[in-house]
Amino acid sequence: MRNRFNRGMATLVGLALAGTGLATVNAAPAAASSYDCPAGYFCGWTGKSANGSMWKTNKSVADLGSWDNKIRSYTNRTKSIACVYEDKNYVPWGGYWAQAPNKSGEWNGDPVATTSSIKFVRTERECSQPAYPRWFSQTSPKALGFGDMNGDRRADMIIRDKAGRLWFAPGNGTGRLIGSSGWNGMNALTRHGDFNGDGREDLIAREASTGKLWLYPGTGTGSLGARKLIGSSSWKSMNHITAFGDLTGDRRSDLIAVEKATGKLWLYPGTSTGKLGARKLIGSSGWNRMNALVGMGDVTGDGRPDLYAREASTGKLWLYPGTSAGKLGTRKLVGSSGWNAMANLIPVGDFSGDGRPDLAAVTNKKYVIGGHSGHLGWLVSYRGRDTGSLMAGERTDGEWWGLNGFC
């Protein structure tokens, strides 16, 4: 992973070095003191096998003082990730190790004592950078009502981290917490459009355990209001739940979703009450062949929302234009191959500042740079053309790893 600078440590989970062989900690008397570390603490020892003098802390320490470069083995008995730095003041560039919580009796050893500071965080990426990635967007020449949650005509991003927190990124490189916990309980997040009629963009989420569909109304500042139930448990049977914009032409935002059992594509029209109306069939079969649906807004310039869909078997990206009949028109190819190397396809409106909807994507391990795959966590930007197609992608930031969803 780029820029993480994890140091080369011999991680001994339940093992201790014994001469030229290996022995379990439980059977090695020298390691018995590893059990002395109480729950809720990070403990370090002067010996490489969890022996010798012990030091402990349950708070971040920027300077270990007399214990600087003395710790040769340690265990993390907290519920947080412990960032173990080789430099003081949590500086990551000299090297660090992100240690997940250990069980009682587990420990990690290093033949060289180099630890100078310890920091506790919720996610691994916070050892070297903020919990949210840097997102930048230009001011659009007009208010598009799509992708802008705070009304400044800049495309915004909502980001979920692996700790289940939700972050609002307004397009200037900063971020703000808008959901402190629990968002990992949602297995679908989608936004774009005003579903409750207050003129602000909203967020829709499906609860994994119940299949319920919830509306989180936008406040106009990037934050979210109290949620409202808009769908019962039947939503467990649907895939690729996607906020789409106003396809029916009644000035209310609509939702689309694929039925898992049949591969049918359904439109759920928005209503004046903020709930969803009776669904309408807009795709009779074959939509299970798609592994991503992307509500792009109006990419063709005809005033109707359009859909991008990725074909799982080929990695092709297709444009399905919205029509005046409230359906989808004949598809057109906008990406011939390689789109399966993207873990996330993120429609965020106009982030290039030219008035056209654009597409952002985050790569997975299939992404190739310099002839080699394995380059996950890159943000790739695709500017939209007035024909509905996309310009060539541009790699803009390599630090979009260790996250858990975008919309």
CSV table of C-alpha atoms in Angstrom, one decimal:
chain,number,residue,atom,x,y,z
A,1,MET,CA,0.0,0.0,0.0
A,2,ARG,CA,1.5,3.3,-1.0
A,3,ASN,CA,2.7,5.8,1.7
A,4,ARG,CA,1.8,3.5,4.6
A,5,PHE,CA,5.5,2.8,5.4
A,6,ASN,CA,4.8,-0.2,7.6
A,7,ARG,CA,8.0,-1.3,9.1
A,8,GLY,CA,9.4,-4.8,8.5
A,9,MET,CA,8.4,-6.5,11.8
A,10,ALA,CA,8.4,-10.2,12.7
A,11,THR,CA,4.8,-10.4,13.9
A,12,LEU,CA,4.5,-13.3,16.4
A,13,VAL,CA,0.9,-13.9,17.2
A,14,GLY,CA,0.9,-16.7,19.8
A,15,LEU,CA,4.5,-17.6,18.9
A,16,ALA,CA,7.9,-17.0,20.4
A,17,LEU,CA,11.3,-17.5,18.9
A,18,ALA,CA,13.2,-20.4,20.5
A,19,GLY,CA,16.6,-20.8,19.1
A,20,THR,CA,16.2,-21.7,15.4
A,21,GLY,CA,12.7,-23.1,15.9
A,22,LEU,CA,9.3,-21.9,16.9
A,23,ALA,CA,7.4,-22.6,20.1
A,24,THR,CA,4.0,-21.5,21.2
A,25,VAL,CA,3.8,-18.7,23.7
A,26,ASN,CA,1.7,-20.8,26.0
A,27,ALA,CA,4.5,-23.3,26.3
A,28,ALA,CA,7.4,-20.8,26.7
A,29,PRO,CA,8.0,-19.6,30.2
A,30,ALA,CA,9.7,-16.4,29.0
A,31,ALA,CA,6.5,-15.2,27.4
A,32,ALA,CA,4.2,-15.9,30.3
A,33,SER,CA,4.3,-12.2,31.2
A,34,SER,CA,2.2,-11.3,28.1
A,35,TYR,CA,-0.8,-12.3,30.1
A,36,ASP,CA,0.0,-9.6,32.6
A,37,CYS,CA,-1.2,-6.9,30.2
A,38,PRO,CA,-4.7,-5.9,31.4
A,39,ALA,CA,-7.6,-5.5,29.0
A,40,GLY,CA,-7.9,-2.0,27.7
A,41,TYR,CA,-4.1,-1.3,27.6
A,42,PHE,CA,-1.2,-1.4,25.2
A,43,CYS,CA,1.8,-3.0,26.8
A,44,GLY,CA,5.4,-3.1,25.7
A,45,TRP,CA,8.4,-5.1,27.1
A,46,THR,CA,12.1,-4.7,26.9
A,47,GLY,CA,12.5,-8.3,25.9
A,48,LYS,CA,11.7,-9.6,22.5
A,49,SER,CA,9.5,-12.4,23.8
A,50,ALA,CA,7.1,-10.4,26.0
A,51,ASN,CA,9.5,-10.6,28.9
A,52,GLY,CA,11.7,-8.2,30.8
A,53,SER,CA,10.3,-4.9,32.1
A,54,MET,CA,6.8,-3.9,31.1
A,55,TRP,CA,5.3,-0.5,30.2
A,56,LYS,CA,1.6,0.1,29.5
A,57,THR,CA,-0.7,2.9,28.4
A,58,ASN,CA,-4.4,3.3,27.5
A,59,LYS,CA,-3.8,6.8,25.9
A,60,SER,CA,-1.9,8.0,22.9
A,61,VAL,CA,1.7,9.0,23.8
A,62,ALA,CA,3.7,11.3,21.5
A,63,ASP,CA,7.0,10.8,23.2
A,64,LEU,CA,7.8,7.7,25.1
A,65,GLY,CA,10.5,9.5,27.1
A,66,SER,CA,12.7,7.0,29.0
A,67,TRP,CA,11.0,4.2,27.1
A,68,ASP,CA,12.0,5.6,23.7
A,69,ASN,CA,13.5,2.9,21.6
A,70,LYS,CA,13.3,0.4,24.5
A,71,ILE,CA,10.2,-1.7,23.4
A,72,ARG,CA,11.1,-4.9,21.6
A,73,SER,CA,7.8,-6.7,21.9
A,74,TYR,CA,4.2,-5.6,22.6
A,75,THR,CA,0.5,-6.4,22.7
A,76,ASN,CA,-2.5,-4.3,22.0
A,77,ARG,CA,-5.3,-5.2,24.4
A,78,THR,CA,-7.5,-2.1,23.6
A,79,LYS,CA,-10.4,-2.1,21.2
A,80,SER,CA,-8.7,0.4,18.9
A,81,ILE,CA,-5.9,0.1,16.3
A,82,ALA,CA,-2.6,1.0,17.8
A,83,CYS,CA,-0.3,2.9,15.5
A,84,VAL,CA,3.3,2.1,16.6
A,85,TYR,CA,5.7,4.7,15.2
A,86,GLU,CA,9.4,4.7,14.8
A,87,ASP,CA,9.5,8.5,15.2
A,88,LYS,CA,8.1,10.7,17.9
A,89,ASN,CA,4.9,12.8,17.6
A,90,TYR,CA,3.2,10.2,15.4
A,91,VAL,CA,5.2,11.0,12.3
A,92,PRO,CA,4.5,8.2,9.9
A,93,TRP,CA,7.2,8.8,7.3
A,94,GLY,CA,10.0,7.1,9.3
A,95,GLY,CA,8.0,3.9,9.5
A,96,TYR,CA,5.0,2.6,11.5
A,97,TRP,CA,3.0,-0.5,12.2
A,98,ALA,CA,-0.8,-0.6,12.5
A,99,GLN,CA,-1.6,-3.2,15.2
A,100,ALA,CA,-5.1,-4.5,15.4
A,101,PRO,CA,-6.4,-5.5,18.9
A,102,ASN,CA,-4.7,-8.7,20.2
A,103,LYS,CA,-6.3,-11.5,22.3
A,104,SER,CA,-4.9,-12.3,25.7
A,105,GLY,CA,-1.6,-14.0,25.4
A,106,GLU,CA,-0.9,-12.8,21.9
A,107,TRP,CA,2.1,-10.5,21.3
A,108,ASN,CA,4.3,-9.1,18.6
A,109,GLY,CA,8.1,-9.0,18.6
A,110,ASP,CA,10.8,-7.1,16.9
A,111,PRO,CA,14.5,-7.8,17.1
A,112,VAL,CA,15.3,-4.1,17.1
A,113,ALA,CA,13.7,-1.6,19.6
A,114,THR,CA,12.6,1.4,17.5
A,115,THR,CA,9.3,2.5,18.9
A,116,SER,CA,9.1,6.2,19.8
A,117,SER,CA,5.3,7.0,19.9
A,118,ILE,CA,1.9,5.3,20.1
A,119,LYS,CA,-1.4,6.5,18.8
A,120,PHE,CA,-4.9,4.9,19.1
A,121,VAL,CA,-7.2,5.3,16.1
A,122,ARG,CA,-10.4,3.7,14.7
A,123,THR,CA,-9.2,2.8,11.3
A,124,GLU,CA,-5.8,1.9,9.9
A,125,ARG,CA,-5.5,4.8,7.5
A,126,GLU,CA,-5.6,7.2,10.4
A,127,CYS,CA,-2.1,6.1,11.3
A,128,SER,CA,-0.8,8.3,8.4
A,129,GLN,CA,-3.7,10.6,7.3
A,130,PRO,CA,-7.3,11.7,8.1
A,131,ALA,CA,-10.1,9.1,8.3
A,132,TYR,CA,-11.5,10.6,5.1
A,133,PRO,CA,-9.7,11.1,1.7
A,134,ARG,CA,-9.0,14.4,0.1
A,135,TRP,CA,-11.8,15.3,-2.4
A,136,PHE,CA,-11.6,18.4,-4.6
A,137,SER,CA,-14.2,19.8,-7.0
A,138,GLN,CA,-14.6,22.9,-9.1
A,139,THR,CA,-17.5,25.3,-8.9
A,140,SER,CA,-20.1,24.5,-11.5
A,141,PRO,CA,-21.4,27.3,-13.7
A,142,LYS,CA,-25.0,26.5,-12.6
A,143,ALA,CA,-26.8,24.9,-9.7
A,144,LEU,CA,-27.5,21.4,-11.0
A,145,GLY,CA,-29.5,20.1,-8.0
A,146,PHE,CA,-27.4,16.9,-8.3
A,147,GLY,CA,-24.4,16.0,-6.2
A,148,ASP,CA,-24.4,19.3,-4.1
A,149,MET,CA,-25.6,18.9,-0.6
A,150,ASN,CA,-24.7,22.3,0.8
A,151,GLY,CA,-25.7,24.6,-2.0
A,152,ASP,CA,-22.3,26.0,-3.0
A,153,ARG,CA,-22.5,24.5,-6.6
A,154,ARG,CA,-19.6,22.2,-5.9
A,155,ALA,CA,-19.9,18.4,-6.1
A,156,ASP,CA,-19.8,16.8,-2.7
A,157,MET,CA,-19.0,13.3,-1.6
A,158,ILE,CA,-20.3,11.2,1.3
A,159,ILE,CA,-17.7,8.6,2.5
A,160,ARG,CA,-18.1,5.7,4.9
A,161,ASP,CA,-15.0,4.5,6.8
A,162,LYS,CA,-14.4,0.9,8.1
A,163,ALA,CA,-15.4,2.0,11.6
A,164,GLY,CA,-18.9,2.7,10.4
A,165,ARG,CA,-18.7,6.5,10.5
A,166,LEU,CA,-20.0,8.8,7.8
A,167,TRP,CA,-18.0,11.8,6.5
A,168,PHE,CA,-19.1,14.8,4.4
A,169,ALA,CA,-16.5,16.0,1.9
A,170,PRO,CA,-17.5,19.4,0.4
A,171,GLY,CA,-15.0,19.5,-2.4
A,172,ASN,CA,-12.2,21.6,-0.9
A,173,GLY,CA,-10.0,18.8,0.5
A,174,THR,CA,-11.6,18.9,4.0
A,175,GLY,CA,-14.1,16.5,5.7
A,176,ARG,CA,-16.6,16.6,8.5
A,177,LEU,CA,-18.2,13.8,10.5
A,178,ILE,CA,-22.0,13.5,9.9
A,179,GLY,CA,-22.5,10.0,11.2
A,180,SER,CA,-20.6,8.9,14.3
A,181,SER,CA,-21.4,5.2,14.2
A,182,GLY,CA,-23.6,2.4,12.9
A,183,TRP,CA,-23.4,3.0,9.2
A,184,ASN,CA,-21.7,-0.4,8.6
A,185,GLY,CA,-25.2,-1.8,9.4
A,186,MET,CA,-26.3,-0.5,6.0
A,187,ASN,CA,-25.6,-2.6,2.9
A,188,ALA,CA,-26.7,0.0,0.4
A,189,LEU,CA,-26.1,3.8,0.3
A,190,THR,CA,-27.3,6.0,-2.5
A,191,ARG,CA,-28.1,9.7,-3.0
A,192,HIS,CA,-29.0,12.2,-5.7
A,193,GLY,CA,-32.2,14.1,-5.7
A,194,ASP,CA,-34.7,15.5,-3.4
A,195,PHE,CA,-37.1,12.8,-2.1
A,196,ASN,CA,-39.0,14.8,0.5
A,197,GLY,CA,-39.7,17.9,-1.5
A,198,ASP,CA,-37.7,20.5,0.6
A,199,GLY,CA,-35.3,21.3,-2.2
A,200,ARG,CA,-32.3,19.6,-0.6
A,201,GLU,CA,-30.5,16.4,-1.7
A,202,ASP,CA,-31.2,13.4,0.5
A,203,LEU,CA,-29.5,10.0,1.3
A,204,ILE,CA,-31.2,6.6,1.1
A,205,ALA,CA,-29.9,3.6,2.9
A,206,ARG,CA,-30.9,-0.1,3.3
A,207,GLU,CA,-30.5,-1.7,6.7
A,208,ALA,CA,-28.8,-5.1,6.3
A,209,SER,CA,-30.4,-6.9,9.2
A,210,THR,CA,-34.0,-6.0,8.4
A,211,GLY,CA,-34.1,-5.0,4.8
A,212,LYS,CA,-35.8,-1.7,5.7
A,213,LEU,CA,-35.2,1.3,3.5
A,214,TRP,CA,-34.6,4.6,5.2
A,215,LEU,CA,-34.6,8.2,4.0
A,216,TYR,CA,-32.1,10.5,5.7
A,217,PRO,CA,-33.1,14.0,4.6
A,218,GLY,CA,-30.4,16.5,3.7
A,219,THR,CA,-30.3,19.7,5.8
A,220,GLY,CA,-28.8,21.9,3.1
A,221,THR,CA,-25.5,22.1,5.0
A,222,GLY,CA,-24.1,18.6,4.2
A,223,SER,CA,-25.5,17.1,7.4
A,224,LEU,CA,-28.4,14.7,7.6
A,225,GLY,CA,-31.7,14.9,9.5
A,226,ALA,CA,-33.7,12.3,11.4
A,227,ARG,CA,-34.3,9.3,9.3
A,228,LYS,CA,-37.8,8.2,8.0
A,229,LEU,CA,-38.9,4.7,7.0
A,230,ILE,CA,-39.8,4.6,3.3
A,231,GLY,CA,-39.6,0.8,2.6
A,232,SER,CA,-40.4,-2.3,4.6
A,233,SER,CA,-38.4,-5.6,4.8
A,234,SER,CA,-39.2,-6.5,1.1
A,235,TRP,CA,-36.1,-4.5,0.1
A,236,LYS,CA,-33.9,-7.5,1.0
A,237,SER,CA,-34.9,-9.0,-2.3
A,238,MET,CA,-33.4,-6.1,-4.3
A,239,ASN,CA,-29.9,-5.4,-5.6
A,240,HIS,CA,-28.2,-2.2,-6.9
A,241,ILE,CA,-30.6,0.3,-5.2
A,242,THR,CA,-29.9,3.5,-7.0
A,243,ALA,CA,-31.2,7.1,-6.6
A,244,PHE,CA,-31.8,8.1,-10.2
A,245,GLY,CA,-33.4,11.5,-10.5
A,246,ASP,CA,-36.7,12.4,-12.1
A,247,LEU,CA,-37.4,9.8,-14.8
A,248,THR,CA,-41.2,10.1,-14.7
A,249,GLY,CA,-41.2,13.9,-15.3
A,250,ASP,CA,-43.3,14.8,-12.3
A,251,ARG,CA,-40.4,16.9,-10.7
A,252,ARG,CA,-39.9,14.3,-8.0
A,253,SER,CA,-36.8,12.1,-7.6
A,254,ASP,CA,-37.2,8.4,-8.4
A,255,LEU,CA,-35.4,5.2,-7.3
A,256,ILE,CA,-34.5,2.1,-9.3
A,257,ALA,CA,-33.4,-1.4,-8.2
A,258,VAL,CA,-32.8,-4.8,-9.6
A,259,GLU,CA,-34.9,-7.8,-8.4
A,260,LYS,CA,-32.4,-10.5,-7.4
A,261,ALA,CA,-34.6,-13.5,-8.3
A,262,THR,CA,-35.6,-12.4,-11.8
A,263,GLY,CA,-33.1,-9.8,-13.0
A,264,LYS,CA,-35.9,-7.3,-13.6
A,265,LEU,CA,-35.3,-3.6,-13.3
A,266,TRP,CA,-37.9,-1.6,-11.3
A,267,LEU,CA,-38.6,2.1,-11.0
A,268,TYR,CA,-40.0,3.3,-7.7
A,269,PRO,CA,-41.4,6.8,-8.3
A,270,GLY,CA,-41.1,9.5,-5.7
A,271,THR,CA,-44.3,11.0,-4.3
A,272,SER,CA,-45.4,14.3,-2.6
A,273,THR,CA,-45.3,12.6,0.8
A,274,GLY,CA,-41.6,11.7,0.6
A,275,LYS,CA,-42.4,8.0,0.3
A,276,LEU,CA,-42.2,5.8,-2.8
A,277,GLY,CA,-45.1,5.0,-5.1
A,278,ALA,CA,-46.1,1.7,-6.8
A,279,ARG,CA,-43.2,0.3,-8.7
A,280,LYS,CA,-43.1,0.2,-12.5
A,281,LEU,CA,-41.2,-2.3,-14.6
A,282,ILE,CA,-38.6,-0.6,-16.9
A,283,GLY,CA,-36.3,-3.6,-17.6
A,284,SER,CA,-37.9,-7.0,-18.2
A,285,SER,CA,-34.8,-9.2,-17.8
A,286,GLY,CA,-31.0,-9.5,-17.9
A,287,TRP,CA,-30.1,-6.9,-15.3
A,288,ASN,CA,-28.5,-9.4,-13.0
A,289,ARG,CA,-25.7,-9.4,-15.6
A,290,MET,CA,-24.8,-5.9,-14.3
A,291,ASN,CA,-22.7,-5.6,-11.2
A,292,ALA,CA,-23.1,-1.8,-10.8
A,293,LEU,CA,-25.8,0.8,-11.6
A,294,VAL,CA,-24.9,4.5,-11.6
A,295,GLY,CA,-27.5,7.2,-11.7
A,296,MET,CA,-25.5,9.9,-13.5
A,297,GLY,CA,-28.1,12.7,-13.9
A,298,ASP,CA,-28.5,14.2,-17.3
A,299,VAL,CA,-25.4,13.2,-19.3
A,300,THR,CA,-27.0,13.5,-22.8
A,301,GLY,CA,-28.3,17.1,-22.3
A,302,ASP,CA,-32.0,16.3,-23.1
A,303,GLY,CA,-33.3,17.1,-19.6
A,304,ARG,CA,-33.8,13.5,-18.5
A,305,PRO,CA,-31.7,11.4,-16.1
A,306,ASP,CA,-29.5,8.7,-17.6
A,307,LEU,CA,-28.1,5.5,-16.3
A,308,TYR,CA,-24.6,3.9,-16.5
A,309,ALA,CA,-24.4,0.1,-16.0
A,310,ARG,CA,-21.4,-2.1,-15.8
A,311,GLU,CA,-21.5,-5.6,-17.3
A,312,ALA,CA,-20.0,-8.1,-15.0
A,313,SER,CA,-18.7,-10.6,-17.5
A,314,THR,CA,-16.9,-8.1,-19.8
A,315,GLY,CA,-16.2,-5.0,-17.7
A,316,LYS,CA,-17.9,-2.9,-20.3
A,317,LEU,CA,-19.7,0.3,-19.3
A,318,TRP,CA,-23.1,1.1,-20.9
A,319,LEU,CA,-25.2,4.2,-21.1
A,320,TYR,CA,-29.0,3.7,-20.9
A,321,PRO,CA,-30.6,7.1,-21.7
A,322,GLY,CA,-33.8,8.2,-20.0
A,323,THR,CA,-36.7,8.8,-22.3
A,324,SER,CA,-39.8,11.0,-22.3
A,325,ALA,CA,-41.9,7.8,-21.7
A,326,GLY,CA,-40.4,7.3,-18.3
A,327,LYS,CA,-38.3,4.4,-19.5
A,328,LEU,CA,-34.8,3.7,-20.7
A,329,GLY,CA,-33.8,3.9,-24.3
A,330,THR,CA,-31.4,1.8,-26.4
A,331,ARG,CA,-28.1,1.4,-24.7
A,332,LYS,CA,-24.8,2.8,-26.0
A,333,LEU,CA,-21.3,1.7,-25.1
A,334,VAL,CA,-19.3,4.3,-23.2
A,335,GLY,CA,-16.5,2.1,-21.9
A,336,SER,CA,-15.2,-0.9,-23.8
A,337,SER,CA,-13.3,-2.8,-21.1
A,338,GLY,CA,-11.4,-2.5,-17.8
A,339,TRP,CA,-14.2,-1.2,-15.7
A,340,ASN,CA,-14.2,-4.3,-13.4
A,341,ALA,CA,-10.9,-2.9,-12.1
A,342,MET,CA,-13.0,-0.3,-10.2
A,343,ALA,CA,-14.2,-1.1,-6.8
A,344,ASN,CA,-16.6,1.9,-6.7
A,345,LEU,CA,-18.2,4.0,-9.4
A,346,ILE,CA,-19.3,7.3,-7.9
A,347,PRO,CA,-21.6,9.8,-9.6
A,348,VAL,CA,-21.1,13.1,-8.0
A,349,GLY,CA,-22.4,15.6,-10.5
A,350,ASP,CA,-20.1,18.2,-12.1
A,351,PHE,CA,-16.8,18.2,-10.3
A,352,SER,CA,-14.8,19.6,-13.3
A,353,GLY,CA,-16.7,22.9,-13.4
A,354,ASP,CA,-17.8,22.6,-17.0
A,355,GLY,CA,-21.5,22.1,-16.3
A,356,ARG,CA,-21.6,18.4,-17.3
A,357,PRO,CA,-22.0,15.4,-15.0
A,358,ASP,CA,-18.7,13.6,-14.3
A,359,LEU,CA,-17.8,10.2,-12.9
A,360,ALA,CA,-15.3,9.3,-10.1
A,361,ALA,CA,-14.0,5.8,-9.5
A,362,VAL,CA,-11.9,4.1,-6.9
A,363,THR,CA,-9.7,1.2,-8.0
A,364,ASN,CA,-9.5,-2.4,-6.7
A,365,LYS,CA,-6.6,-4.9,-6.9
A,366,LYS,CA,-7.2,-5.5,-10.6
A,367,TYR,CA,-6.1,-2.0,-11.5
A,368,VAL,CA,-2.9,-1.9,-13.6
A,369,ILE,CA,-0.2,0.7,-13.5
A,370,GLY,CA,3.1,0.2,-15.4
A,371,GLY,CA,2.0,-3.3,-16.6
A,372,HIS,CA,1.3,-4.6,-13.1
A,373,SER,CA,-1.9,-5.1,-11.2
A,374,GLY,CA,-2.5,-4.7,-7.5
A,375,HIS,CA,-3.0,-0.9,-7.3
A,376,LEU,CA,-6.1,-0.5,-5.2
A,377,GLY,CA,-7.2,2.7,-3.7
A,378,TRP,CA,-6.6,5.1,-6.5
A,379,LEU,CA,-9.2,7.8,-7.3
A,380,VAL,CA,-9.7,8.1,-11.0
A,381,SER,CA,-11.6,11.0,-12.5
A,382,TYR,CA,-13.6,10.8,-15.7
A,383,ARG,CA,-14.9,14.1,-17.1
A,384,GLY,CA,-18.2,13.9,-18.9
A,385,ARG,CA,-18.8,14.9,-22.6
A,386,ASP,CA,-22.0,16.4,-24.0
A,387,THR,CA,-22.5,13.2,-25.9
A,388,GLY,CA,-23.1,11.2,-22.7
A,389,SER,CA,-19.7,9.5,-23.0
A,390,LEU,CA,-16.6,10.1,-20.8
A,391,MET,CA,-13.1,11.4,-21.4
A,392,ALA,CA,-10.1,9.3,-20.5
A,393,GLY,CA,-9.6,8.7,-16.8
A,394,GLU,CA,-7.1,10.6,-14.8
A,395,ARG,CA,-5.4,9.3,-11.7
A,396,THR,CA,-5.8,12.0,-9.2
A,397,ASP,CA,-5.0,10.6,-5.7
A,398,GLY,CA,-3.6,7.3,-4.5
A,399,GLU,CA,-4.8,7.5,-0.9
A,400,TRP,CA,-8.4,6.3,-1.2
A,401,TRP,CA,-7.7,2.9,0.4
A,402,GLY,CA,-9.1,1.5,3.6
A,403,LEU,CA,-12.6,2.9,3.2
A,404,ASN,CA,-16.0,1.3,3.0
A,405,GLY,CA,-18.2,3.1,0.5
A,406,PHE,CA,-18.9,6.3,-1.3
A,407,CYS,CA,-22.0,8.1,-2.6
